[in-house]
Structures are given as structure tokens and as C-alpha cells.
Short mmCIF file of C-alpha atoms and ligand atoms in Angstrom, two decimals:
data_model
loop_
_atom_site.label_atom_id
_atom_site.label_comp_id
_atom_site.label_asym_id
_atom_site.label_seq_id
_atom_site.Cartn_x
_atom_site.Cartn_y
_atom_site.Cartn_z
CA MET B 24 131.62 93.74 79.00
CA LYS B 25 134.05 90.83 78.88
CA ASP B 26 133.38 88.04 76.48
CA GLY B 27 131.29 85.30 78.03
CA ASN B 28 133.57 82.58 76.73
CA GLY B 29 130.85 79.98 76.93
CA LYS B 30 130.20 80.71 80.61
CA LYS B 31 126.79 79.67 81.83
CA VAL B 32 124.41 82.35 83.11
CA VAL B 33 120.97 81.81 84.63
CA LEU B 34 118.71 84.68 83.66
CA ALA B 35 115.62 85.67 85.66
CA TYR B 36 113.26 85.59 82.71
CA SER B 37 109.79 87.15 82.67
CA GLY B 38 108.92 86.43 79.06
CA GLY B 39 108.56 90.08 78.16
CA LEU B 40 110.41 91.86 75.38
CA ASP B 41 113.17 93.15 77.66
CA THR B 42 114.25 89.82 79.10
CA SER B 43 113.84 88.13 75.69
CA ILE B 44 116.29 90.64 74.27
CA CYS B 45 118.54 90.00 77.28
CA VAL B 46 118.75 86.33 76.25
CA ARG B 47 119.92 87.17 72.72
CA TRP B 48 122.23 89.93 73.92
CA LEU B 49 123.98 87.53 76.33
CA VAL B 50 124.22 84.82 73.67
CA ASP B 51 125.77 87.40 71.31
CA ARG B 52 128.42 88.04 73.94
CA GLY B 53 129.36 84.41 74.21
CA TYR B 54 127.30 83.26 77.16
CA GLU B 55 125.28 80.10 77.43
CA VAL B 56 121.91 81.23 78.77
CA VAL B 57 119.55 79.20 80.95
CA CYS B 58 116.27 80.99 81.67
CA PHE B 59 114.60 80.78 85.05
CA MET B 60 110.94 81.67 85.39
CA ALA B 61 109.37 82.12 88.80
CA ASP B 62 105.61 81.74 89.00
CA VAL B 63 104.53 84.05 91.81
CA GLY B 64 101.01 84.37 90.43
CA GLN B 65 101.62 86.79 87.57
CA GLY B 66 99.75 84.52 85.18
CA GLY B 67 101.04 83.65 81.75
CA ASP B 68 101.34 80.74 79.42
CA TYR B 69 104.58 79.12 80.55
CA LYS B 70 104.68 76.77 77.57
CA ALA B 71 104.53 79.67 75.14
CA LEU B 72 107.05 81.68 77.17
CA THR B 73 109.41 78.71 77.26
CA LYS B 74 109.22 78.51 73.48
CA ARG B 75 109.93 82.21 73.27
CA ALA B 76 113.02 81.91 75.50
CA LEU B 77 114.36 78.98 73.48
CA GLY B 78 113.63 80.92 70.28
CA ALA B 79 115.68 83.82 71.61
CA GLY B 80 118.65 81.52 72.16
CA ALA B 81 118.32 79.99 75.63
CA THR B 82 119.60 76.40 75.95
CA ASP B 83 117.17 75.53 78.74
CA VAL B 84 114.19 76.98 80.58
CA ILE B 85 113.36 76.15 84.17
CA VAL B 86 110.04 77.11 85.77
CA HIS B 87 109.35 77.00 89.52
CA ASP B 88 105.87 77.44 90.95
CA LEU B 89 106.60 79.64 93.98
CA LYS B 90 103.08 80.78 94.81
CA LYS B 91 102.67 78.77 98.00
CA GLU B 92 106.17 79.43 99.25
CA PHE B 93 105.73 83.12 98.49
CA ALA B 94 102.41 83.30 100.36
CA ASP B 95 103.45 81.24 103.39
CA GLU B 96 107.02 82.42 103.91
CA TYR B 97 106.98 86.00 102.64
CA VAL B 98 103.45 87.42 102.50
CA TRP B 99 102.25 86.04 105.83
CA PRO B 100 105.25 87.28 107.83
CA SER B 101 104.78 90.70 106.25
CA LEU B 102 101.06 90.65 107.13
CA LYS B 103 101.89 89.65 110.72
CA ALA B 104 104.19 92.68 110.81
CA ASN B 105 101.48 94.94 109.28
CA ALA B 106 104.13 96.15 106.85
CA LEU B 107 103.08 99.06 104.66
CA TYR B 108 105.89 101.05 103.06
CA GLU B 109 105.52 104.76 103.68
CA ASN B 110 102.19 103.93 105.21
CA GLN B 111 100.64 102.99 101.87
CA TYR B 112 102.32 100.25 99.86
CA PRO B 113 101.67 96.58 100.83
CA LEU B 114 105.02 95.63 99.23
CA ALA B 115 103.86 93.02 96.71
CA THR B 116 106.73 93.52 94.27
CA SER B 117 109.28 94.05 97.05
CA LEU B 118 108.36 90.79 98.78
CA SER B 119 108.59 88.72 95.61
CA ARG B 120 112.19 89.66 94.80
CA PRO B 121 113.92 87.73 97.60
CA VAL B 122 112.04 84.49 96.84
CA ILE B 123 112.79 84.81 93.12
CA ALA B 124 116.45 85.63 93.76
CA LYS B 125 116.85 82.71 96.20
CA HIS B 126 115.57 80.28 93.57
CA LEU B 127 117.71 81.94 90.92
CA VAL B 128 120.80 81.11 92.99
CA GLU B 129 119.57 77.56 93.59
CA VAL B 130 119.05 77.05 89.87
CA ALA B 131 122.49 78.53 89.12
CA HIS B 132 124.07 76.03 91.50
CA LYS B 133 122.07 73.18 90.07
CA VAL B 134 123.03 73.80 86.46
CA GLY B 135 126.60 74.76 87.33
CA ALA B 136 126.37 78.39 86.25
CA THR B 137 128.93 80.95 87.35
CA ALA B 138 126.70 83.94 86.70
CA VAL B 139 123.12 85.12 87.11
CA GLY B 140 121.35 87.85 85.21
CA HIS B 141 118.26 90.03 85.57
CA GLY B 142 116.39 92.52 83.43
CA CYS B 143 116.21 95.42 85.89
CA THR B 144 117.06 98.98 84.96
CA ALA B 145 119.50 101.21 86.81
CA LYS B 146 116.75 103.37 88.24
CA GLY B 147 114.68 100.95 90.26
CA ASN B 148 114.60 99.13 93.55
CA ASP B 149 114.35 95.68 92.01
CA GLN B 150 118.04 95.60 90.99
CA VAL B 151 118.91 96.33 94.63
CA ARG B 152 116.69 93.52 95.94
CA PHE B 153 117.92 90.97 93.39
CA GLU B 154 121.58 91.75 93.71
CA LEU B 155 121.73 92.03 97.49
CA THR B 156 119.85 88.74 97.81
CA VAL B 157 122.07 86.93 95.31
CA ARG B 158 125.14 88.12 97.22
CA MET B 159 123.63 87.08 100.55
CA PHE B 160 123.49 83.52 99.23
CA ASP B 161 126.56 83.38 97.03
CA PRO B 162 128.88 86.37 96.74
CA LYS B 163 130.97 84.50 94.16
CA LEU B 164 128.27 84.51 91.50
CA GLU B 165 128.81 87.12 88.83
CA ILE B 166 125.74 89.34 88.37
CA ILE B 167 124.94 90.63 84.91
CA ALA B 168 122.32 93.31 84.26
CA PRO B 169 122.13 93.70 80.45
CA VAL B 170 119.47 96.43 80.55
CA ARG B 171 121.83 98.61 82.61
CA GLU B 172 124.63 98.13 80.11
CA TRP B 173 123.23 97.76 76.67
CA GLU B 174 123.52 100.22 73.84
CA PHE B 175 119.84 100.63 72.88
CA ASP B 176 118.79 104.21 73.42
CA SER B 177 115.11 103.79 72.57
CA ARG B 178 112.29 101.31 72.49
CA GLU B 179 112.48 101.37 68.69
CA ALA B 180 116.15 100.34 68.75
CA GLN B 181 115.21 97.39 70.96
CA ILE B 182 112.39 96.39 68.64
CA ASP B 183 114.73 96.57 65.62
CA TYR B 184 117.20 94.33 67.42
CA ALA B 185 114.44 91.89 68.36
CA LYS B 186 113.17 91.76 64.78
CA LYS B 187 116.68 91.26 63.42
CA HIS B 188 117.04 88.23 65.68
CA GLN B 189 113.54 86.85 65.07
CA ILE B 190 112.41 87.46 68.62
CA PRO B 191 108.64 87.82 68.33
CA VAL B 192 107.52 91.35 69.20
CA ASP B 193 103.90 92.16 69.71
CA VAL B 194 104.07 95.62 68.17
CA THR B 195 100.36 96.25 68.43
CA LYS B 196 100.63 95.98 72.19
CA LYS B 197 102.51 99.18 72.84
CA LYS B 198 104.21 99.05 76.18
CA ILE B 199 102.49 101.87 78.02
CA TYR B 200 102.96 100.98 81.66
CA SER B 201 105.51 98.98 83.56
CA ILE B 202 103.49 96.34 85.35
CA ASP B 203 104.63 93.79 87.90
CA GLU B 204 102.15 91.29 89.24
CA ASN B 205 101.93 88.54 91.83
CA ILE B 206 99.28 87.01 94.10
CA TRP B 207 99.71 89.76 96.73
CA GLY B 208 99.33 92.69 94.38
CA ILE B 209 100.19 94.62 91.25
CA SER B 210 102.53 97.57 90.69
CA ILE B 211 101.68 99.88 87.81
CA GLU B 212 104.01 102.69 86.80
CA GLY B 213 104.88 104.95 83.90
CA GLY B 214 103.10 106.33 80.84
CA VAL B 215 101.03 109.45 81.48
CA MET B 216 101.26 108.77 85.22
CA GLU B 217 104.83 110.04 85.18
CA ASP B 218 103.14 113.41 85.61
CA PRO B 219 102.07 113.13 89.27
CA TRP B 220 99.16 115.52 88.69
CA VAL B 221 97.55 113.31 86.02
CA ALA B 222 94.91 110.93 87.40
CA PRO B 223 95.50 107.21 86.65
CA PRO B 224 93.66 106.38 83.38
CA ALA B 225 90.94 103.74 83.16
CA ASP B 226 93.31 101.19 81.60
CA THR B 227 95.43 101.09 84.77
CA TYR B 228 92.65 99.27 86.64
CA ILE B 229 93.49 95.58 86.52
CA THR B 230 91.98 93.67 89.45
CA VAL B 231 90.12 96.52 91.13
CA THR B 232 86.88 97.92 89.72
CA PRO B 233 86.85 101.72 89.42
CA ILE B 234 84.55 103.12 92.12
CA GLU B 235 82.07 104.58 89.62
CA LYS B 236 81.60 101.13 88.08
CA VAL B 237 80.98 99.22 91.31
CA THR B 238 77.62 97.43 91.19
CA ALA B 239 78.12 94.94 94.05
CA LYS B 240 75.77 95.49 97.00
CA PRO B 241 77.40 96.13 100.38
CA ARG B 242 78.04 92.93 102.30
CA GLU B 243 79.56 91.61 105.49
CA ILE B 244 82.37 89.10 105.65
CA SER B 245 84.24 87.52 108.52
CA ILE B 246 87.89 86.53 108.54
CA GLU B 247 89.28 84.07 111.04
CA PHE B 248 92.95 84.23 112.04
CA LYS B 249 95.09 81.63 113.77
CA GLU B 250 98.25 83.02 115.34
CA GLY B 251 98.27 85.96 112.96
CA ILE B 252 97.51 83.97 109.81
CA PRO B 253 94.14 84.15 108.06
CA ILE B 254 92.66 80.67 107.71
CA LYS B 255 88.94 81.13 107.03
CA VAL B 256 86.64 83.52 105.24
CA ASP B 257 82.97 83.30 106.21
CA ASP B 258 83.74 80.08 108.10
CA LYS B 259 85.14 78.40 105.01
CA ALA B 260 88.74 77.19 105.28
CA TYR B 261 91.20 78.21 102.57
CA LYS B 262 94.84 77.51 101.87
CA SER B 263 97.05 80.59 101.73
CA VAL B 264 97.13 81.18 97.97
CA GLU B 265 93.43 80.44 97.52
CA LEU B 266 92.46 82.72 100.41
CA ILE B 267 94.41 85.62 98.92
CA GLU B 268 92.92 84.97 95.48
CA TYR B 269 89.36 84.67 96.79
CA LEU B 270 89.54 87.81 98.93
CA GLY B 271 91.28 89.71 96.15
CA LYS B 272 88.52 88.97 93.66
CA LEU B 273 85.82 89.82 96.18
CA ALA B 274 87.28 93.09 97.47
CA GLY B 275 88.32 94.10 93.95
CA LYS B 276 84.67 94.06 92.88
CA TYR B 277 84.00 96.71 95.53
CA GLY B 278 86.75 98.96 94.23
CA ILE B 279 88.77 98.27 97.38
CA GLY B 280 92.54 98.07 97.35
CA ARG B 281 94.02 100.78 95.14
CA VAL B 282 96.59 103.32 96.14
CA ASP B 283 98.14 106.12 94.12
CA MET B 284 101.26 107.50 95.79
CA ILE B 285 104.57 109.24 95.52
CA GLU B 286 107.23 106.93 96.85
CA SER B 287 110.85 107.28 97.96
CA ARG B 288 112.99 104.78 96.08
CA VAL B 289 116.13 103.22 97.51
CA VAL B 290 118.16 104.80 94.72
CA GLY B 291 117.28 108.31 95.84
CA ILE B 292 114.52 109.33 93.44
CA LYS B 293 110.84 109.89 94.09
CA SER B 294 108.51 107.97 91.82
CA ARG B 295 104.79 107.90 91.23
CA GLU B 296 103.26 104.48 91.80
CA VAL B 297 99.85 102.93 91.54
CA TYR B 298 99.24 99.70 93.44
CA GLU B 299 96.42 97.22 93.55
CA ALA B 300 96.25 94.82 96.49
CA PRO B 301 92.59 94.23 97.32
CA ALA B 302 93.20 91.17 99.50
CA GLY B 303 96.13 92.90 101.14
CA PHE B 304 94.21 95.95 102.24
CA VAL B 305 91.34 93.90 103.66
CA LEU B 306 93.65 91.49 105.49
CA LEU B 307 95.83 94.26 106.92
CA GLU B 308 92.76 96.09 108.20
CA ALA B 309 91.40 92.94 109.84
CA HIS B 310 94.73 91.79 111.26
CA GLU B 311 95.52 95.15 112.83
CA GLU B 312 92.11 95.27 114.49
CA LEU B 313 92.53 91.80 115.95
CA GLU B 314 95.87 92.91 117.40
CA ARG B 315 94.19 95.94 118.98
CA LEU B 316 91.86 93.51 120.72
CA VAL B 317 94.46 91.08 122.06
CA LEU B 318 97.74 92.97 122.56
CA ASP B 319 98.27 95.35 125.46
CA GLY B 320 98.80 99.00 124.53
CA GLU B 321 102.56 99.11 125.21
CA LEU B 322 103.27 96.01 123.13
CA LEU B 323 100.95 97.24 120.41
CA ARG B 324 102.83 100.54 120.17
CA LEU B 325 106.24 98.88 120.08
CA LYS B 326 104.96 96.60 117.35
CA GLN B 327 103.58 99.57 115.40
CA GLN B 328 107.00 101.23 115.47
CA LEU B 329 108.66 98.05 114.27
CA ALA B 330 106.12 97.76 111.43
CA VAL B 331 107.76 100.82 109.87
CA THR B 332 111.21 99.25 110.27
CA TYR B 333 109.93 95.98 108.83
CA ALA B 334 108.42 97.66 105.77
CA ASP B 335 111.65 99.60 105.14
CA LEU B 336 113.67 96.41 105.39
CA VAL B 337 111.43 94.59 102.90
CA TYR B 338 111.49 97.56 100.55
CA LYS B 339 115.29 97.75 100.63
CA GLY B 340 115.78 94.07 99.83
CA LEU B 341 117.14 93.16 103.27
CA TRP B 342 114.92 90.09 103.64
CA PHE B 343 117.60 87.47 104.28
CA THR B 344 119.32 89.40 107.04
CA PRO B 345 119.76 88.78 110.78
CA MET B 346 117.62 91.88 111.36
CA ARG B 347 114.62 90.32 109.67
CA GLU B 348 115.08 87.07 111.54
CA ALA B 349 115.21 88.96 114.83
CA LEU B 350 112.14 91.00 113.97
CA ASP B 351 110.24 87.87 112.96
CA ALA B 352 111.11 86.26 116.29
CA PHE B 353 109.62 89.25 118.11
CA ILE B 354 106.58 89.39 115.85
CA ASN B 355 105.88 85.66 116.07
CA SER B 356 105.95 85.89 119.83
CA THR B 357 103.21 88.56 119.67
CA GLN B 358 101.18 86.52 117.18
CA ARG B 359 100.60 83.67 119.62
CA LYS B 360 97.63 85.71 120.85
CA VAL B 361 96.37 86.82 117.44
CA THR B 362 93.72 84.16 117.09
CA GLY B 363 90.11 85.13 116.53
CA SER B 364 87.74 86.67 114.01
CA VAL B 365 87.08 90.06 112.51
CA LYS B 366 83.84 91.08 110.83
CA LEU B 367 84.08 93.59 108.00
CA ARG B 368 81.70 95.46 105.79
CA LEU B 369 82.60 95.84 102.13
CA SER B 370 80.97 98.65 100.20
CA SER B 371 81.93 100.83 97.28
CA GLY B 372 85.62 101.62 97.77
CA LEU B 373 85.47 101.01 101.49
CA VAL B 374 86.37 98.26 103.93
CA GLN B 375 85.18 98.86 107.49
CA VAL B 376 85.71 96.75 110.57
CA ILE B 377 82.36 96.20 112.30
CA GLY B 378 83.10 93.41 114.78
CA ARG B 379 85.89 91.41 116.43
CA LYS B 380 86.20 88.48 118.85
CA SER B 381 88.96 86.35 120.34
CA LYS B 382 89.50 83.96 123.21
CA HIS B 383 92.53 86.13 124.05
CA ALA B 384 90.59 89.42 124.03
CA LEU B 385 91.82 91.96 126.58
CA TYR B 386 88.57 93.82 126.16
CA GLN B 387 86.26 92.93 129.04
CA GLU B 388 82.74 94.15 128.86
CA ASN B 389 82.34 94.12 132.65
CA LEU B 390 85.28 96.52 132.95
CA ALA B 391 84.31 98.77 130.06
CA THR B 392 80.59 99.01 130.69
CA TYR B 393 78.78 102.16 131.78
CA SER B 394 75.72 100.19 132.81
CA THR B 395 74.95 97.39 135.25
CA GLY B 396 77.40 94.60 135.99
CA ASP B 397 80.35 96.99 136.31
CA LYS B 398 83.39 95.29 137.90
CA TYR B 399 85.75 98.27 137.64
CA ASP B 400 87.00 99.53 141.01
CA HIS B 401 86.09 103.24 140.87
CA SER B 402 87.78 103.98 144.19
CA MET B 403 91.20 103.31 142.62
CA ALA B 404 90.88 106.16 140.11
CA THR B 405 91.58 109.01 142.56
CA GLY B 406 94.89 107.60 143.78
CA PHE B 407 95.94 106.63 140.29
CA MET B 408 95.60 110.20 139.06
CA HIS B 409 97.23 111.66 142.13
CA LEU B 410 100.45 109.74 141.50
CA MET B 411 100.38 110.09 137.76
CA GLY B 412 100.08 113.87 138.04
CA LEU B 413 102.83 114.37 140.65
CA PRO B 414 105.69 115.20 138.26
CA TYR B 415 103.58 117.79 136.48
CA GLU B 416 102.21 119.80 139.40
CA GLY B 417 102.61 123.45 138.53
CA ALA B 418 104.19 122.65 135.17
CA ALA B 419 101.77 124.88 133.24
CA LYS B 420 101.74 127.83 135.67
CA HIS B 421 103.52 130.20 133.28
CA LEU B 422 100.79 129.79 130.69
CA LEU B 423 98.17 131.44 132.86
CA LYS B 424 97.18 135.06 132.15
CA LYS B 425 98.29 137.23 135.05
CA GLY B 426 95.55 139.29 136.77
CA LYS B 427 96.01 143.13 136.87
N1 LIG P 510 108.07 100.74 93.17
C1 LIG P 510 107.67 99.41 93.49
C2 LIG P 510 108.75 98.73 94.28
O1 LIG P 510 109.86 99.15 94.21
C3 LIG P 510 107.22 98.65 92.29
C4 LIG P 510 108.30 98.21 91.36
C5 LIG P 510 107.69 97.60 90.16
N2 LIG P 510 108.64 96.90 89.37
C6 LIG P 510 108.57 96.75 88.07
N3 LIG P 510 109.50 96.08 87.53
N4 LIG P 510 107.61 97.27 87.37
O2 LIG P 510 108.51 97.78 94.96
#
């Protein structure tokens, strides 16, 4: 790579060994490094991490608390869309990349940097999300991905380099899994789970209790939505971040919210992933049921098809595109009716819908009932079927067995 020549680069810094080495590696190549840390709910001692970044050679460290913005502007739209990648993954990591990358560009502009950097490898989706997003905002910014370029061919070589440069390495904490965490969920990959036949070990359970250890007694909860957004749990109002955190803790205790799947990455490979998103699974279940109550069948089906498109778009890092804006406009129009409550039962490893109500409900008991008070016009049924069946009269004739 060209010599940095004192150019300023803003590095998306996590505080882990990889991005700490990135700092030093960039400094070694003549860059001035400013670290940017995005707090999306991954936890961590930002004071200590700031010290670590400065120790590795950064000239400044900037931290943005993005939890609320992430919940309100990324997680909620995705919930309204019912986005689940390949029908399983609630997209926690995928959703966080665009908000982090947007702030990375803002910080770069603020400090007058001409480049941004990230610690992603060449094999993952995160590089795609970061780099596409950065270019969507500012195609002139140079993008540097040290991990994709550097010479270290093993973990040991990295550790040697870190030690040589006095970057503190916690050698006792062997890096077994690659873990990415935010308020919406956790992605856990690698280690023995690279063999897709091997069950996830006990130490991969982070916020969700393994089913065999669940002691919580089954209980009912209710979630109230306003225009597609959850606002109350058991009649208590919560702000977005707090609601996700509260539900996550609660559902996690029931062993709810884990998925173990093979996933198709953007870069062509299949990977084995374990996800935890206890609040996500409960909210998606509740939100979808409320939609079944208030949206007509045709609209519901169109929306279900677009949920797949939406999840793919989020997964591929196409958040800040006209396509997402157009989809959100459609989805928000449907959500005007998604106000009401859903009652759920939590038990060991299971979340079940057991009740729903809304002032916009299309369900009408006096139409559905099989007992007294029936308002359904039975005389209409005959004509309805006659017309509906017209195009198909005789269509199955050839399937009949012929008599001798
Ligand atoms: N496969 C998931 C995704 O692409 C999780 C990625 C986790 N990232 C990480 N750096 N560990 O969204």
C-alpha cells in the first residue's frame, strides 16, 4: 500500500485486538489515525478502550452513542417489514453497519480526514456493508481495510506484532468465536462451530439461557403497538432501547431467541451462524400476528413477499438506497393500521401468540361465528362459488379413471 504521508484516516474501532493492531499498522505506514467507536449496545468500557486506542497510536478517539438512533431508525423499520434473512436471521449485525458507516463518514468530514478504515476480513458481509455505505455518502473517501491486506498469516504473528508495539493483549482470553453484539442481537461464529454438524457449545450462550437450564415458570405478556412500533409491555410504556433490553432479558430467561443456521453470504460462501435475538423473535412474532388481524389478505401477502426483498436488501448493505426508501414508504402506509395489542405466552424455548386486539381489526365475530348472532349472508355463497369455479369447469376430467 502507498505511504500514508501523514494523511488522516478515521478507523471504525471496536477495541478488540484486530482493530488495535490496525491502528498501529496504519501509523507504521505513515497515517494519522483517529478512532471512531460506535456504541450500538455492545457494552464495553469506553474509557479503557479509548486509552487502548491512544496507546496503540491513535491521535484522537471519538465515541458516539448510537443506540437510540439505531433502534428508532434501523431496527423499527426492519421490524415493521418483518425482515428475517433466509427466514431465520433477524439481521442485528447487518442493520448496525449502515448506521456505523454513516457516522464514520460524518466523523471523517468533521476531522478533515481523506480516508476511512475498518477491520473487516475479505470473507465477510460486513466489508460489503461498510464500503457500499461509505461510497453512498462520499465516493471520494479512500477506504482502507488493513486486515484484508496485512502480512500476518496467523493469530500468533498478530500477537507478536501487538507485543512488539506494546499493544495490550489478553492472551488468557483465547479468541474462540467471532462475536458481534448490539441491542437487537448477537452473532456468534467460528471455533468448533465451523463444522456444521457440531452442536453449539455451552459457552456460545450469551443472553439466552439453554433450554435445559430454564427455571422460569411460563407466563403471559402483552405487547402494545402503535403504527407498527412496540410502545408498551404489560401496559408499561418503554422507550425503544429500554423496551428491546427489557424484552430481551425476559425472553432470554425462557431460552427464547436462538437460531443455528447455514447462511448464504453476499461473497458467495455458505457459513454457519448462531444468533441470539430474544427480543427480536418475540417482537416479530407479535407484530406479524397483529398484521394478520388488521391487513386484508391481498395486502398481507404482498407485504410478506416484500419482507424477503427487504431482508435481502438489509443483508447486502443496500440500506441507503432508493429501493429501501420506496419499500419503507409502502410499509409505513400499511403500518397506519398496525395499532393494537398482542398477548403471548412465554415458556421454555417457546413464544406463542394467545390473543390479539385492535381498533382496526378486520376480524368480526358476528361474521365468523358459527353460533347465534351470525350476520354473514349465507345466500351469497352459492353464487360466489358458481362464478369462481367457471374457468375450471371440466379442468380435471382427464384425471378420472375410465370405466371398462
Ligand atoms: N453473518 C452475519 C452477518 O453477515 C454476522 C456477521 C458477524 N460479524 C462479525 N464481525 N462477527 O450479518
